[in-house]
Coordinates of C-alpha atoms and ligand atoms in Angstrom, one line a residue:
M22 CA 5.3 -23.2 -11.8
A23 CA 5.4 -24.7 -8.2
F24 CA 7.3 -22.0 -7.4
V25 CA 4.8 -19.8 -8.8
L26 CA 1.9 -21.6 -7.5
A27 CA 3.1 -21.4 -3.8
V28 CA 3.4 -17.5 -4.1
T29 CA 0.2 -17.3 -5.7
G30 CA -1.4 -19.7 -2.7
S31 CA -0.2 -17.3 -0.3
A32 CA -0.5 -14.3 -2.0
V33 CA -4.5 -14.7 -3.0
G34 CA -6.5 -14.9 0.1
L35 CA -8.7 -13.0 2.3
G36 CA -6.8 -9.8 1.5
N37 CA -7.9 -9.7 -2.1
I38 CA -12.2 -10.5 -1.5
W39 CA -12.8 -9.8 2.0
K40 CA -10.3 -7.2 2.8
F41 CA -10.0 -5.0 -0.8
P42 CA -13.5 -4.4 -0.8
Y43 CA -14.1 -3.0 2.7
I44 CA -10.8 -1.0 2.8
A45 CA -11.6 0.2 -0.7
G46 CA -15.1 0.9 0.7
Q47 CA -14.1 2.7 3.7
N48 CA -11.4 4.9 1.6
G49 CA -14.1 6.0 -0.8
G50 CA -13.0 3.9 -3.9
G51 CA -11.8 5.5 -6.8
A52 CA -8.8 7.5 -5.7
F53 CA -8.1 4.7 -3.1
V54 CA -8.2 1.9 -5.9
L55 CA -5.7 4.0 -8.2
V56 CA -3.1 4.4 -5.6
Y57 CA -3.5 1.1 -4.7
L58 CA -2.8 -0.2 -8.2
A59 CA 0.0 2.5 -8.5
C60 CA 1.5 0.9 -4.9
V61 CA 1.3 -2.7 -6.3
V62 CA 3.3 -1.8 -9.5
L63 CA 5.7 0.6 -8.1
I64 CA 6.1 -0.3 -4.9
G65 CA 4.9 -4.0 -4.8
M66 CA 6.8 -5.1 -7.6
P67 CA 10.2 -4.4 -6.7
V68 CA 9.5 -5.2 -3.2
M69 CA 8.5 -9.0 -3.8
M70 CA 11.3 -9.0 -6.5
S71 CA 14.1 -8.1 -3.9
E72 CA 12.4 -10.3 -1.5
I73 CA 12.9 -13.4 -3.3
L74 CA 16.2 -12.7 -4.6
I75 CA 17.7 -12.1 -0.9
G76 CA 15.6 -15.4 -0.4
R77 CA 17.5 -17.5 -3.1
R78 CA 20.4 -16.1 -2.4
G79 CA 20.8 -16.6 1.2
R80 CA 18.9 -20.0 1.6
R81 CA 17.8 -19.9 5.2
N82 CA 15.1 -18.7 6.8
P83 CA 14.1 -15.0 6.8
V84 CA 16.1 -13.9 10.2
A85 CA 19.5 -16.7 9.1
T86 CA 19.1 -15.2 5.6
M87 CA 19.7 -11.1 6.0
E88 CA 21.9 -12.1 9.0
L89 CA 24.5 -14.0 6.5
L90 CA 23.8 -11.4 3.6
G91 CA 24.3 -8.7 5.9
K92 CA 27.9 -9.9 6.8
E93 CA 28.6 -11.3 3.2
E94 CA 27.7 -8.0 1.4
G95 CA 30.3 -6.3 4.0
S96 CA 27.8 -4.4 6.1
S97 CA 26.0 -5.8 9.4
A98 CA 24.5 -8.8 10.9
N99 CA 21.9 -6.4 12.6
W100 CA 20.2 -7.0 9.2
K101 CA 18.7 -10.4 10.9
W102 CA 16.1 -7.9 12.6
V103 CA 14.5 -7.1 9.3
G104 CA 13.6 -10.8 9.5
G105 CA 12.7 -10.9 13.4
M106 CA 10.2 -8.2 12.4
G107 CA 8.7 -10.4 10.0
V108 CA 9.1 -13.5 12.1
V109 CA 6.2 -11.1 14.6
A110 CA 4.1 -9.6 11.6
G111 CA 3.3 -12.9 10.7
I112 CA 2.1 -13.8 14.0
L113 CA 0.2 -11.0 14.2
I114 CA -1.6 -11.0 11.4
L115 CA -2.3 -14.9 11.2
S116 CA -3.8 -13.9 14.8
Y117 CA -6.6 -11.6 13.3
Y118 CA -6.5 -13.6 9.8
S119 CA -7.9 -17.2 11.3
V120 CA -10.8 -15.5 13.0
I121 CA -12.1 -14.3 9.8
A122 CA -10.8 -17.7 8.1
G123 CA -13.1 -19.0 10.8
W124 CA -15.9 -17.3 9.4
T125 CA -15.8 -18.4 6.1
L126 CA -15.5 -22.0 7.5
A127 CA -18.9 -21.1 9.4
Y128 CA -20.3 -19.4 6.0
I129 CA -19.8 -22.8 4.3
V130 CA -22.2 -24.5 6.9
K131 CA -24.6 -21.5 6.6
S132 CA -24.9 -22.0 3.0
A133 CA -24.9 -25.7 2.6
T134 CA -28.3 -25.5 4.8
G135 CA -29.9 -22.7 3.1
V136 CA -29.2 -20.0 5.5
F137 CA -29.5 -17.5 2.8
A138 CA -31.9 -19.1 0.3
G139 CA -34.1 -15.9 -0.9
A140 CA -33.2 -14.1 2.3
S141 CA -33.4 -10.4 2.4
A142 CA -30.5 -8.0 2.9
E143 CA -31.8 -7.7 6.0
A144 CA -32.1 -11.6 7.1
V145 CA -28.2 -11.7 5.7
G146 CA -27.0 -8.7 8.1
A147 CA -28.6 -10.1 11.0
E148 CA -27.2 -13.6 10.5
F149 CA -23.9 -11.8 10.2
S150 CA -24.1 -9.8 13.4
G151 CA -25.5 -12.5 15.6
F152 CA -22.9 -14.5 14.4
V153 CA -19.8 -12.5 15.3
G154 CA -21.9 -10.9 18.3
N155 CA -21.2 -14.3 19.6
W156 CA -17.7 -14.8 21.2
K157 CA -17.9 -18.4 21.9
A158 CA -19.2 -19.1 17.8
I159 CA -16.2 -17.1 16.5
G160 CA -13.9 -18.5 19.0
L161 CA -14.4 -22.2 18.1
T162 CA -14.2 -21.3 14.1
H163 CA -11.2 -19.5 14.8
T164 CA -9.9 -22.8 16.6
I165 CA -11.2 -25.2 14.3
F166 CA -9.1 -23.1 11.6
M167 CA -5.9 -22.8 13.3
A168 CA -5.9 -26.8 14.3
L169 CA -6.3 -27.2 10.4
S170 CA -3.3 -24.8 9.7
V171 CA -1.1 -26.1 12.5
F172 CA -1.9 -29.8 11.0
V173 CA -0.5 -29.1 7.4
V174 CA 2.3 -27.3 8.3
A175 CA 3.2 -29.4 11.3
R176 CA 3.5 -32.4 8.8
G177 CA 6.0 -30.7 6.2
V178 CA 3.6 -28.7 3.9
E179 CA 3.7 -28.2 0.5
R180 CA 2.8 -31.7 -0.8
G181 CA -0.4 -31.7 -2.5
L182 CA -0.6 -28.1 -1.7
E183 CA 0.4 -27.5 -5.3
Q184 CA -1.9 -29.1 -7.0
A185 CA -4.7 -27.9 -4.8
V186 CA -3.6 -24.1 -5.5
R187 CA -3.4 -25.1 -9.5
F188 CA -7.1 -26.2 -9.1
M189 CA -8.2 -23.6 -6.6
V190 CA -7.5 -20.4 -8.3
P191 CA -8.9 -21.3 -11.4
A192 CA -12.0 -22.0 -9.8
L193 CA -12.0 -19.0 -7.8
L194 CA -12.0 -16.8 -10.7
I195 CA -14.9 -18.9 -12.1
L196 CA -17.1 -18.1 -8.9
M197 CA -16.0 -14.5 -9.5
L198 CA -17.1 -14.2 -12.5
L199 CA -20.2 -15.5 -11.9
L200 CA -20.9 -13.3 -9.3
L201 CA -20.0 -10.3 -12.0
L202 CA -22.3 -11.7 -14.2
Y203 CA -24.7 -11.7 -11.2
S204 CA -23.6 -7.9 -10.2
I205 CA -23.8 -6.9 -14.4
N206 CA -27.4 -7.8 -14.2
S207 CA -28.5 -5.9 -11.0
G208 CA -28.6 -2.6 -12.7
Y209 CA -26.3 -1.1 -10.3
F210 CA -23.1 -2.5 -11.8
G211 CA -22.9 1.3 -13.2
Q212 CA -22.7 2.7 -10.0
G213 CA -20.1 -0.1 -8.5
V214 CA -17.9 0.7 -11.3
A215 CA -18.0 4.4 -11.1
F216 CA -17.5 4.3 -7.1
M217 CA -14.3 1.9 -7.8
F218 CA -12.9 4.0 -10.5
T219 CA -13.9 7.8 -10.8
P220 CA -11.2 9.3 -8.3
N221 CA -11.9 12.3 -6.2
F222 CA -8.3 13.1 -5.2
E223 CA -9.6 15.8 -2.9
L224 CA -11.1 13.4 -0.7
L225 CA -8.1 11.0 -0.7
T226 CA -6.0 11.9 2.8
W227 CA -2.5 10.4 4.0
G228 CA -4.3 8.1 5.7
S229 CA -6.2 6.6 2.7
V230 CA -2.7 6.8 0.9
L231 CA -1.1 4.7 3.5
A232 CA -4.1 2.0 3.9
A233 CA -3.5 1.5 0.0
L234 CA 0.1 1.2 0.7
G235 CA -0.8 -1.3 3.3
Q236 CA -3.3 -3.2 1.3
A237 CA -0.9 -4.0 -1.2
F238 CA 1.9 -5.2 0.7
F239 CA -0.9 -7.5 2.8
T240 CA -2.1 -8.6 -0.5
L241 CA 1.2 -9.4 -2.2
S242 CA 2.2 -11.3 1.3
I243 CA 5.4 -9.0 1.0
G244 CA 7.3 -7.0 3.4
M245 CA 7.6 -9.6 6.2
G246 CA 9.7 -12.1 4.9
A247 CA 7.3 -15.1 3.5
V248 CA 8.6 -14.4 -0.4
M249 CA 11.8 -14.3 1.3
A250 CA 11.3 -18.0 3.0
Y251 CA 9.8 -19.5 -0.4
G252 CA 12.8 -17.9 -2.6
A253 CA 14.7 -20.3 -0.3
Y254 CA 13.7 -23.3 -2.2
L255 CA 13.7 -21.5 -6.0
P256 CA 16.1 -23.3 -8.3
E257 CA 18.7 -21.1 -9.6
E258 CA 17.3 -20.8 -13.5
T259 CA 13.5 -19.5 -12.7
S260 CA 13.3 -16.2 -13.7
I261 CA 12.6 -13.9 -10.5
T262 CA 11.1 -11.3 -12.7
G263 CA 8.7 -13.2 -14.7
A264 CA 7.3 -15.4 -11.5
S265 CA 6.8 -11.9 -9.6
A266 CA 4.9 -10.8 -12.5
A267 CA 2.7 -13.6 -12.9
V268 CA 1.5 -13.6 -9.0
V269 CA 1.2 -9.4 -8.9
T270 CA -1.2 -10.0 -11.8
A271 CA -3.0 -12.9 -10.7
D272 CA -3.6 -11.2 -7.4
T273 CA -4.4 -7.9 -8.4
G274 CA -6.9 -9.3 -11.3
I275 CA -8.9 -11.3 -8.6
A276 CA -9.0 -8.5 -5.6
I277 CA -10.8 -6.3 -8.9
L278 CA -13.1 -9.1 -9.7
A279 CA -14.1 -9.0 -6.1
G280 CA -14.7 -5.4 -6.0
L281 CA -16.7 -5.4 -9.0
A282 CA -18.5 -8.3 -8.1
I283 CA -19.3 -6.9 -4.6
F284 CA -20.0 -3.0 -5.0
P285 CA -22.7 -2.8 -7.3
L286 CA -24.3 -5.4 -4.7
V287 CA -24.1 -2.7 -2.1
F288 CA -25.5 -0.2 -3.9
A289 CA -28.6 -2.5 -5.3
N290 CA -29.2 -3.1 -1.9
G291 CA -28.9 0.0 0.1
L292 CA -26.0 -1.1 1.9
T293 CA -23.0 1.4 2.2
P294 CA -19.3 0.7 1.2
A295 CA -18.1 1.6 4.1
D296 CA -19.7 -1.4 6.2
G297 CA -16.5 -2.6 7.0
P298 CA -14.6 -5.9 7.8
G299 CA -18.9 -7.6 7.5
L300 CA -19.2 -6.1 3.8
V301 CA -18.3 -9.6 2.0
F302 CA -20.1 -11.2 4.7
N303 CA -23.2 -9.1 4.3
T304 CA -22.9 -8.8 0.4
L305 CA -22.1 -12.1 -1.4
P306 CA -24.8 -14.3 0.3
L307 CA -27.3 -11.8 -0.6
A308 CA -26.2 -12.5 -4.5
F309 CA -26.2 -16.2 -4.2
G310 CA -29.5 -16.4 -2.4
Q311 CA -31.3 -14.9 -5.3
M312 CA -29.7 -17.2 -7.9
S313 CA -30.6 -20.2 -9.0
G314 CA -27.9 -23.0 -7.8
G315 CA -27.3 -20.6 -5.6
V316 CA -27.3 -23.0 -2.6
F317 CA -24.8 -25.1 -4.3
F318 CA -22.5 -22.0 -5.6
S319 CA -22.5 -20.0 -2.2
T320 CA -21.2 -23.5 -0.7
I321 CA -18.7 -24.0 -3.2
F322 CA -17.7 -20.2 -3.0
F323 CA -16.9 -20.5 0.6
V324 CA -15.2 -23.6 0.5
L325 CA -13.1 -22.0 -1.6
L326 CA -12.2 -19.2 0.0
S327 CA -11.7 -21.1 3.2
F328 CA -9.2 -23.0 1.0
A329 CA -7.5 -19.4 -0.2
A330 CA -7.0 -18.5 3.4
W331 CA -5.5 -21.2 4.1
T332 CA -2.9 -21.4 1.6
S333 CA -2.4 -18.0 3.2
A334 CA -1.9 -19.2 6.7
I335 CA 0.8 -21.2 5.9
G336 CA 2.9 -19.3 4.5
L337 CA 2.2 -16.3 7.3
M338 CA 3.6 -19.0 10.1
E339 CA 5.9 -20.3 7.2
P340 CA 9.0 -17.4 8.7
A341 CA 8.5 -18.4 12.5
V342 CA 8.4 -21.9 12.2
A343 CA 11.4 -21.9 9.6
W344 CA 12.9 -19.4 12.2
I345 CA 12.5 -22.1 15.1
V346 CA 13.1 -25.1 13.7
E347 CA 16.7 -24.2 12.3
H348 CA 17.4 -21.4 15.7
F349 CA 16.3 -24.3 18.4
H350 CA 16.8 -27.2 16.7
K351 CA 13.3 -27.8 16.8
T352 CA 11.7 -30.5 15.0
R353 CA 9.1 -28.9 12.4
A354 CA 6.0 -30.4 14.4
Q355 CA 7.1 -29.0 17.5
A356 CA 7.7 -25.3 16.0
T357 CA 4.3 -25.5 14.7
V358 CA 2.8 -26.3 17.7
L359 CA 4.2 -23.5 19.4
I360 CA 3.7 -20.9 17.3
G361 CA 0.4 -22.1 16.5
G362 CA -0.6 -21.9 20.0
L363 CA 0.6 -18.6 20.5
I364 CA -1.2 -17.4 17.6
W365 CA -4.7 -19.3 19.0
V366 CA -4.1 -17.6 22.0
L367 CA -3.4 -14.1 20.5
G368 CA -6.1 -14.6 18.4
F369 CA -9.2 -14.0 21.1
G370 CA -7.9 -10.3 21.2
S371 CA -9.3 -10.2 17.8
V372 CA -12.6 -12.6 19.0
L373 CA -13.2 -10.3 21.4
S374 CA -13.0 -7.3 19.2
F375 CA -16.4 -8.1 17.6
N376 CA -18.9 -8.8 20.7
V377 CA -17.5 -8.4 24.2
L378 CA -14.4 -5.3 23.4
A379 CA -16.1 -3.9 20.5
D380 CA -16.6 -0.6 22.5
T381 CA -13.2 -0.8 23.4
T382 CA -11.6 1.3 21.3
F383 CA -8.1 3.6 21.2
L384 CA -5.8 4.6 18.2
A385 CA -7.2 3.0 15.3
G386 CA -10.4 1.4 17.0
T387 CA -10.9 -1.9 18.3
L388 CA -8.1 -4.3 19.3
F389 CA -8.6 -6.1 15.7
D390 CA -8.1 -2.4 13.9
N391 CA -5.0 -1.8 15.6
V392 CA -3.1 -5.4 15.5
D393 CA -4.4 -4.8 11.5
Y394 CA -3.2 -1.4 11.4
L395 CA 0.2 -1.8 13.0
T396 CA 1.1 -4.9 10.7
S397 CA -0.6 -3.6 7.5
N398 CA 0.2 -0.4 7.4
I399 CA 3.3 0.3 10.0
M400 CA 5.2 -3.6 9.7
L401 CA 4.9 -4.3 6.5
P402 CA 5.9 -0.6 4.6
L403 CA 8.7 -0.4 7.1
G404 CA 9.9 -4.4 6.5
G405 CA 9.3 -3.4 2.7
L406 CA 11.4 0.0 3.0
L407 CA 14.6 -1.9 4.9
I408 CA 14.1 -4.7 1.8
T409 CA 14.5 -2.5 -0.7
V410 CA 17.2 -0.6 0.9
F411 CA 19.3 -4.0 1.2
A412 CA 18.7 -5.1 -1.8
G413 CA 19.2 -1.7 -4.1
W414 CA 22.1 0.1 -1.5
V415 CA 23.7 -2.9 0.3
M416 CA 23.9 -5.6 -1.8
C417 CA 26.5 -5.0 -4.5
R418 CA 25.3 -4.3 -8.2
N419 CA 27.0 -7.9 -8.9
S420 CA 25.1 -9.6 -6.7
T421 CA 21.7 -9.0 -7.4
S422 CA 22.2 -8.6 -11.1
D423 CA 23.5 -12.4 -11.0
E424 CA 20.0 -13.4 -9.5
L425 CA 17.8 -11.1 -11.8
G426 CA 19.8 -11.8 -14.5
N427 CA 21.6 -8.3 -16.6
S428 CA 19.2 -8.3 -19.0
G429 CA 19.4 -4.7 -19.8
M430 CA 16.4 -2.4 -19.2
L431 CA 14.4 -4.8 -16.9
F432 CA 17.2 -4.8 -14.5
K433 CA 17.9 -1.1 -14.8
A434 CA 14.3 -0.8 -14.0
W435 CA 14.3 -2.8 -11.0
R436 CA 17.2 -1.1 -9.7
M437 CA 15.5 2.5 -9.9
L438 CA 12.4 1.2 -8.2
A439 CA 14.5 -0.6 -5.7
R440 CA 17.0 2.0 -5.0
F441 CA 14.9 5.3 -5.2
I442 CA 10.7 5.0 -5.9
A443 CA 9.8 2.4 -3.4
P444 CA 12.0 3.2 -0.2
I445 CA 11.4 7.0 -0.8
G446 CA 7.5 6.5 -2.0
I447 CA 6.9 4.1 1.2
L448 CA 9.0 7.2 3.4
I449 CA 7.1 9.9 2.6
V450 CA 3.9 7.9 3.0
L451 CA 4.4 6.7 6.4
V452 CA 6.0 10.1 7.5
N453 CA 2.8 11.9 6.2
A454 CA 0.6 9.6 7.5
V455 CA 1.9 8.3 10.7
L456 CA 3.4 11.5 11.9
Ligands
LIG18 N1 -1.8 -12.1 0.8 C1 -2.6 -12.8 1.8 C2 -4.0 -12.8 1.6 O1 -4.2 -11.4 0.8 C3 -2.3 -12.1 3.3 C4 -0.4 -12.0 3.8 C5 0.0 -11.2 4.4 C6 0.4 -13.5 3.6 N2 1.0 -11.6 4.2 C7 1.4 -12.6 4.1 C8 -0.1 -14.2 3.5 C9 2.4 -13.6 4.3 C10 0.8 -15.3 3.7 C11 2.1 -14.7 3.7 O2 -4.9 -12.8 2.0

């Protein structure tokens, strides 16, 4: 249970409530959502199981685990580079994740002080653009968020975290249901549902398929060794399949709820689904601003969202911190301050992407867009590909069946997915979208 809570805490975060709706909106909804769900089940699930079983067998940080198992299974110590790529991915992701998490912190204060009470769509939109347009303001909230994250990780985490996640996820769920109720009453619920679930495959490009795959990896926290790092603490007798299924279900459920709450509001207020990273901040405060008790609910909502982001930030730092501690024999506090400081500095690239450097675009867009694209759409899928190849082909059948329990059908299904479907699927999408 503690393990499921820790992994759920890392999986449920900005990816579900901030990122899923805006990426789905940018990619036209319908077909994107179906591809995303297929990726979660056919690729996300086997990758998560592979990561956990590797982590539990290695019982070290992801770099050392991949090195050890690479040798133990008669392959090569070079598998450590998969762990290494995960360490880098975690650092890069947190550099922008922390900036967005800073926005949610600011929105606690804005909500509590009644900024959104009865506000119009224009006013809510202006509040958002005024805020992110000010690099000092979002630089400050990024700094506060990183400081909070470094503080917990440095102190050795996890104590108390479990209890907190146990409360946070259900509370978040209740508030999402409240928003859903509001959406259903908005008169535009049907339009929102249609946008999310009516697929138009003609509009689906390889770029959108890759975005769906990348989102599946991002939201489940897989492909970078984070779940592997948690797996290192997993007791022998816990079912990896059961734990993975629980996490995947909770995570996917919250994302879909977020979409169902947000898209009707988009249409009801004449906004556009392809609004980008501001989507959640331009819609949900609007709904809260119009309901009775809105100031209270809005404040609680952003507290919970900040909290969800915080438990994810801890997971994003874990591979890097564990590696520094074990490899360079530093204390946990030293390693955290070092990694946190690096992430804090890198984060200013994303801070500036929303204001001073908003018009400086290349490849995928702003600096923020590029860091996101590189990590979610390239590094995580590539990591997942290598992890499934390792678990499915490099590790011998007995090693994996030891970990997963050779319970006939389930083990065969996992092995089929890990050996063929997941790696081949990822490869096809990467090749078509990138080349
Ligand atoms: N899954 C997190 C979210 O949805 C983000 C994330 C990606 C993450 N990779 C991770 C969190 C690794 C912890 C560890 O918000």
